[in-house]
Tab-separated table of C-alpha atoms in Angstrom:
chain	number	residue	atom	x	y	z
Z	1	LEU	CA	9.179	-4.864	16.766
Z	2	GLU	CA	12.690	-5.434	16.357
Z	3	PHE	CA	14.399	-8.421	16.066
Z	4	LYS	CA	17.824	-7.990	16.541
Z	5	ASP	CA	19.870	-11.783	16.557
Z	6	GLY	CA	19.385	-12.066	13.070
Z	7	ASP	CA	22.730	-12.626	10.772
Z	8	GLN	CA	25.383	-9.810	11.027
Z	9	ASN	CA	26.189	-10.365	7.420
Z	10	LEU	CA	23.044	-9.268	6.379
Z	11	PRO	CA	21.974	-5.500	5.701
Z	12	THR	CA	19.316	-5.299	8.459
Z	13	ALA	CA	15.577	-4.909	6.834
Z	14	TYR	CA	13.117	-1.926	8.143
Z	15	PHE	CA	9.303	-3.714	7.346
Z	16	PHE	CA	6.583	-0.611	6.769
Z	17	PHE	CA	3.125	-2.810	6.946
Z	18	ASP	CA	0.695	0.125	5.828
Z	19	THR	CA	-2.518	1.267	5.856
Z	20	HIS	CA	-3.939	1.191	2.273
Z	21	TYR	CA	-4.833	4.688	0.456
Z	22	SER	CA	-6.426	5.515	-2.802
Z	23	PRO	CA	-5.617	9.290	-4.293
Z	24	SER	CA	-8.613	8.621	-6.671
Z	25	LEU	CA	-10.326	7.945	-3.164
Z	26	ALA	CA	-9.131	10.894	-1.017
Z	27	ALA	CA	-10.085	13.462	-4.073
Z	28	ASP	CA	-13.847	12.090	-4.687
Z	29	ILE	CA	-14.152	12.487	-1.181
Z	30	SER	CA	-12.509	15.188	-0.783
Z	31	ASP	CA	-15.229	16.935	-3.682
Z	32	ALA	CA	-16.800	19.941	-2.287
Z	33	LYS	CA	-20.165	18.783	-5.161
Z	34	PHE	CA	-19.741	15.282	-4.574
Z	35	LEU	CA	-20.735	15.945	-1.468
Z	36	PHE	CA	-23.347	18.404	-1.035
Z	37	SER	CA	-24.070	19.498	-4.709
Z	38	ASP	CA	-26.875	15.917	-4.663
Z	39	THR	CA	-29.647	17.340	-3.022
Z	40	THR	CA	-31.007	13.803	-3.022
Z	41	GLN	CA	-28.780	12.498	-0.420
Z	42	THR	CA	-29.757	10.629	3.005
Z	43	GLU	CA	-28.044	11.854	6.257
Z	44	GLU	CA	-26.737	7.960	6.340
Z	45	LYS	CA	-25.118	8.683	2.822
Z	46	LEU	CA	-23.389	11.735	4.204
Z	47	LYS	CA	-22.376	10.030	7.495
Z	48	LYS	CA	-20.842	7.423	5.191
Z	49	ILE	CA	-19.108	10.504	3.469
Z	50	LYS	CA	-18.069	11.749	6.922
Z	51	GLU	CA	-16.596	8.056	8.052
Z	52	GLY	CA	-14.897	7.951	4.797
Z	53	GLN	CA	-13.289	11.335	4.960
Z	54	GLU	CA	-12.245	10.136	8.177
Z	55	TYR	CA	-11.367	7.018	6.947
Z	56	ILE	CA	-8.376	9.219	4.541
Z	57	LYS	CA	-7.655	11.132	6.753
Z	58	ASN	CA	-5.968	8.072	9.295
Z	59	ALA	CA	-4.322	6.691	5.994
Z	60	LEU	CA	-2.668	9.996	4.954
Z	61	THR	CA	-1.534	10.336	8.682
Z	62	CYS	CA	0.510	7.119	8.530
Z	63	GLN	CA	1.691	7.976	4.913
Z	64	ILE	CA	2.925	11.113	7.247
Z	65	GLN	CA	4.895	8.548	9.909
Z	66	ILE	CA	6.138	6.599	6.922
Z	67	TYR	CA	8.013	9.285	5.304
Z	68	ARG	CA	8.676	10.916	8.212
Z	69	THR	CA	10.297	7.466	9.593
Z	70	LEU	CA	11.791	7.083	6.521
Z	71	GLU	CA	13.751	10.266	6.215
Z	72	GLN	CA	14.999	9.571	9.915
Z	73	LEU	CA	16.656	6.042	8.815
Z	74	LEU	CA	18.136	8.208	6.333
Z	75	GLN	CA	19.419	11.015	7.693
Z	76	GLU	CA	20.442	8.430	10.349
Z	77	LYS	CA	22.307	6.729	7.963
Z	78	LYS	CA	20.799	3.672	8.199
Z	79	ILE	CA	18.597	2.508	4.241
Z	80	SER	CA	20.659	3.491	1.142
Z	81	ILE	CA	17.741	1.268	-1.169
Z	82	ALA	CA	14.237	0.033	-0.765
Z	83	PHE	CA	11.567	-1.146	-1.920
Z	84	ASP	CA	7.693	-1.044	-3.258
Z	85	GLU	CA	4.845	-2.988	-3.913
Z	86	GLY	CA	3.548	-2.764	-7.359
Z	87	GLU	CA	6.390	-2.386	-9.313
Z	88	GLN	CA	7.847	-5.982	-10.355
Z	89	ASN	CA	10.591	-7.691	-9.047
Z	90	GLY	CA	14.239	-5.414	-9.652
Z	91	ALA	CA	11.718	-3.078	-11.754
Z	92	PRO	CA	12.760	1.442	-10.248
Z	93	VAL	CA	10.472	2.991	-10.045
Z	94	ASP	CA	10.263	6.473	-10.851
Z	95	TYR	CA	7.396	9.154	-10.515
Z	96	SER	CA	9.765	12.184	-11.218
Z	97	SER	CA	6.684	12.632	-14.508
Z	98	TYR	CA	4.636	13.856	-11.657
Z	99	PHE	CA	6.662	16.616	-10.076
Z	100	ASN	CA	7.274	17.820	-13.669
Z	101	LYS	CA	4.902	20.493	-14.245
Z	102	ALA	CA	6.448	21.021	-17.827
Z	103	SER	CA	4.926	17.414	-18.802
Z	104	THR	CA	1.759	17.185	-16.101
Z	105	LYS	CA	0.596	20.192	-16.292
Z	106	ARG	CA	-1.628	20.209	-13.601
Z	107	GLU	CA	-3.044	23.106	-11.584
Z	108	PRO	CA	-5.089	22.828	-8.426
Z	109	THR	CA	-8.124	21.831	-8.458
Z	110	GLU	CA	-11.272	22.164	-6.035
Z	111	ARG	CA	-10.374	18.306	-5.224
Z	112	ASP	CA	-6.917	19.850	-3.411
Z	113	SER	CA	-9.481	21.797	-0.593
Z	114	PHE	CA	-9.542	18.267	1.441
Z	115	TYR	CA	-5.520	18.492	1.726
Z	116	ARG	CA	-5.141	22.309	2.232
Z	117	LYS	CA	-8.200	22.627	4.100
Z	118	GLU	CA	-7.214	19.228	6.785
Z	119	LEU	CA	-4.038	18.045	6.639
Z	120	PRO	CA	-1.156	21.227	5.292
Z	121	ASP	CA	1.731	18.837	6.108
Z	122	ILE	CA	0.557	16.459	3.461
Z	123	ILE	CA	1.072	19.091	0.955
Z	124	LYS	CA	4.651	17.865	0.120
Z	125	TYR	CA	3.590	14.016	0.141
Z	126	GLN	CA	-0.058	14.384	-1.326
Z	127	LEU	CA	0.418	12.205	-5.045
Z	128	SER	CA	1.040	10.224	-2.426
Z	129	HIS	CA	2.485	6.826	-4.308
Z	130	GLY	CA	4.566	4.357	-2.067
Z	131	LEU	CA	7.988	4.846	-2.441
Z	132	GLY	CA	7.880	6.895	-5.627
Z	133	VAL	CA	7.391	10.421	-4.088
Z	134	PHE	CA	10.609	9.611	-1.762
Z	135	SER	CA	12.772	8.188	-4.446
Z	136	VAL	CA	12.232	11.029	-6.363
Z	137	ILE	CA	11.893	14.106	-3.224
Z	138	TYR	CA	15.856	12.406	-1.959
Z	139	ASP	CA	16.695	11.013	-5.373
Z	140	PHE	CA	16.458	7.671	-3.286
Z	141	PRO	CA	16.943	4.182	-5.148
Z	142	VAL	CA	13.688	2.452	-4.766
Z	143	PHE	CA	12.794	-0.983	-6.501
Z	144	GLY	CA	9.863	-3.121	-6.813
Z	145	PHE	CA	9.296	-6.681	-5.117
Z	146	GLU	CA	7.070	-7.971	-7.188
Z	147	SER	CA	6.514	-11.463	-8.040
Z	148	VAL	CA	2.993	-11.429	-10.095
Z	149	PRO	CA	2.395	-9.865	-12.576
Z	150	PRO	CA	0.364	-6.431	-11.721
Z	151	GLU	CA	-2.343	-8.548	-14.816
Z	152	THR	CA	-2.989	-11.539	-12.681
Z	153	LEU	CA	-4.011	-9.508	-8.863
Z	154	GLU	CA	-6.242	-6.965	-11.388
Z	155	GLU	CA	-7.846	-10.207	-12.637
Z	156	VAL	CA	-7.810	-12.231	-9.487
Z	157	ALA	CA	-9.490	-8.656	-8.404
Z	158	ARG	CA	-11.848	-8.867	-10.278
Z	159	GLU	CA	-13.139	-12.026	-10.456
Z	160	VAL	CA	-13.888	-11.721	-6.204
Z	161	TYR	CA	-15.795	-8.811	-6.821
Z	162	THR	CA	-17.754	-10.500	-9.629
Z	163	SER	CA	-18.612	-12.834	-8.163
Z	164	PHE	CA	-19.496	-11.890	-4.803
Z	165	GLU	CA	-22.028	-9.372	-6.254
Z	166	ASP	CA	-23.043	-12.509	-7.842
Z	167	VAL	CA	-23.574	-14.177	-4.466
Z	168	TRP	CA	-25.214	-11.141	-2.292
Z	169	ASN	CA	-27.614	-11.213	-5.602
Z	170	HIS	CA	-29.794	-13.903	-5.694
Z	171	TYR	CA	-29.102	-14.154	-2.016
Z	172	VAL	CA	-31.339	-11.252	-2.173
Z	173	LYS	CA	-33.770	-12.331	-4.346
Z	174	HIS	CA	-33.743	-16.089	-4.002
Z	175	GLY	CA	-32.069	-16.666	-0.369
Z	176	GLU	CA	-29.642	-20.409	-0.247
Z	177	ASP	CA	-31.006	-22.154	-3.353
Z	178	GLN	CA	-29.315	-24.910	-4.417
Z	179	GLN	CA	-27.700	-22.027	-7.364
Z	180	TYR	CA	-26.896	-19.084	-4.771
Z	181	LYS	CA	-24.519	-22.642	-3.177
Z	182	VAL	CA	-22.773	-23.395	-6.731
Z	183	LEU	CA	-22.244	-19.060	-6.808
Z	184	LYS	CA	-21.009	-19.420	-3.339
Z	185	ALA	CA	-18.687	-22.098	-3.879
Z	186	LYS	CA	-17.338	-19.727	-6.600
Z	187	TYR	CA	-16.325	-17.170	-4.529
Z	188	ASP	CA	-15.013	-19.456	-1.844
Z	189	ALA	CA	-12.177	-20.314	-4.964
Z	190	ALA	CA	-12.036	-17.020	-5.762
Z	191	MET	CA	-10.709	-15.906	-2.502
Z	192	LYS	CA	-8.354	-19.483	-1.861
Z	193	LYS	CA	-7.322	-17.919	-5.613
Z	194	VAL	CA	-6.549	-14.445	-2.569
Z	195	GLU	CA	-5.113	-16.385	-0.605
Z	196	SER	CA	-2.357	-18.251	-2.150
Z	197	LEU	CA	-1.683	-14.292	-4.138
Z	198	GLY	CA	-1.317	-12.696	-0.732
Z	199	LYS	CA	1.331	-15.377	1.009
Z	200	GLU	CA	3.145	-15.629	-2.181
Z	201	ARG	CA	3.468	-11.902	-2.300
Z	202	SER	CA	4.966	-11.781	1.246
Z	203	ASP	CA	7.530	-14.331	0.713
Z	204	ALA	CA	8.568	-12.111	-2.262
Z	205	ALA	CA	8.943	-8.464	-0.443
Z	206	TYR	CA	11.066	-11.376	2.020
Z	207	ASP	CA	13.119	-12.757	-0.565
Z	208	ASN	CA	13.290	-10.745	-3.433
Z	209	SER	CA	14.152	-7.316	-1.627
Z	210	LEU	CA	16.730	-9.069	1.041
Z	211	THR	CA	18.350	-10.345	-2.038
Z	212	PHE	CA	18.227	-7.295	-4.396
Z	213	ALA	CA	19.529	-5.260	-1.584
Z	214	LYS	CA	22.394	-8.099	-0.523
Z	215	GLN	CA	23.554	-7.981	-4.620
Z	216	TRP	CA	23.273	-3.617	-4.966
Z	217	LEU	CA	25.288	-3.623	-1.596
Z	218	LEU	CA	28.115	-5.472	-2.976
Z	219	GLU	CA	28.257	-2.848	-5.800
Z	220	HIS	CA	28.036	-0.114	-3.136
Z	221	PRO	CA	30.019	-0.792	-0.533
Z	222	ALA	CA	30.075	2.160	1.246
Z	223	ALA	CA	26.551	2.650	1.382
Z	224	PRO	CA	24.866	2.021	4.520
Z	225	LYS	CA	23.925	-1.781	5.283
Z	226	GLY	CA	20.179	-1.136	5.751
Z	227	TYR	CA	16.939	-1.028	2.945
Z	228	ALA	CA	13.254	-0.745	3.681
Z	229	VAL	CA	9.997	-2.827	2.484
Z	230	ASN	CA	6.569	-1.057	2.042
Z	231	ILE	CA	3.320	-3.410	1.585
Z	232	GLY	CA	0.982	-3.368	2.982
Z	233	SER	CA	-0.262	-4.690	6.285
Z	234	ALA	CA	-2.111	-7.550	5.418
Z	235	HIS	CA	1.364	-9.105	5.485
Z	236	GLU	CA	1.768	-8.599	8.261
Z	237	ARG	CA	1.792	-12.188	9.893
Z	238	ASP	CA	3.269	-13.888	6.653
Z	239	ILE	CA	6.508	-12.216	7.333
Z	240	LEU	CA	6.401	-11.709	10.650
Z	241	LEU	CA	6.771	-15.398	10.843
Z	242	ARG	CA	10.106	-15.448	8.469
Z	243	PHE	CA	12.016	-13.548	10.691
Z	244	MET	CA	10.887	-15.461	13.853
Z	245	LYS	CA	12.346	-18.712	11.770
Z	246	ALA	CA	16.572	-18.949	11.638
Z	247	ASP	CA	18.985	-17.342	9.000
Z	248	HIS	CA	17.283	-13.678	8.488
Z	249	PRO	CA	18.635	-10.658	8.538
Z	250	ASN	CA	18.105	-8.268	11.696
Z	251	ALA	CA	14.834	-6.421	10.692
Z	252	VAL	CA	12.478	-3.273	12.270
Z	253	LEU	CA	8.651	-3.862	11.608
Z	254	TYR	CA	6.594	-1.011	11.382
Z	255	VAL	CA	3.227	-1.113	11.791
Z	256	CYS	CA	1.139	1.638	11.139
Z	257	GLY	CA	-2.848	1.806	11.201
Z	258	GLU	CA	-5.323	-1.117	11.409
């Protein structure tokens, strides 16, 4: 989706709404021992594992699409800086240590087999940590846009998870009694925090990246007047609404996954 009626004085924004994916989850699912060593596994469990593999495939395919598009934008000299989630506003993203074999001493393991057999194209990106890999491979400046401390995000996520478990476990044993309503209220309150933080993070992705990009481009006047932002697809609607208001930059929005 493109917005071509933006402020010509602002750098063009390229937003990527990606499917989230966990490298550790991919490794667990791809481990042959995990798949077949447990003789007590039922057909239902094996089916879920296979479904998990398909999810990982789709998520990695999404990652490949993001990197290939970024490569194209870079080659066409349309972007000069990018922003990633997880890192605090203005903090540089640097995963160079993952590519320093002397420091990591990482050896290939059986867990890598999933990538080698199923997704040969992903080898280059198998340590897929947001745009950190892109920054290392292409020596490309990538910064964070987050305003919410990661500790806060973890705390709220933990609160949602535990409150949901409490509600569900109580419901299974006792049904919808008075205590269930109390626990459900705690879960609902936790979900409201998630929604509030989600909107705050959407605004941070839009505002912080634009502000930082304008400043960075003032300091690098010869650089291409464009920037990329990588964020989860849950923020798509919030940011889309921002681009429908006045005084927005020209933008291209990419959606990957559901």
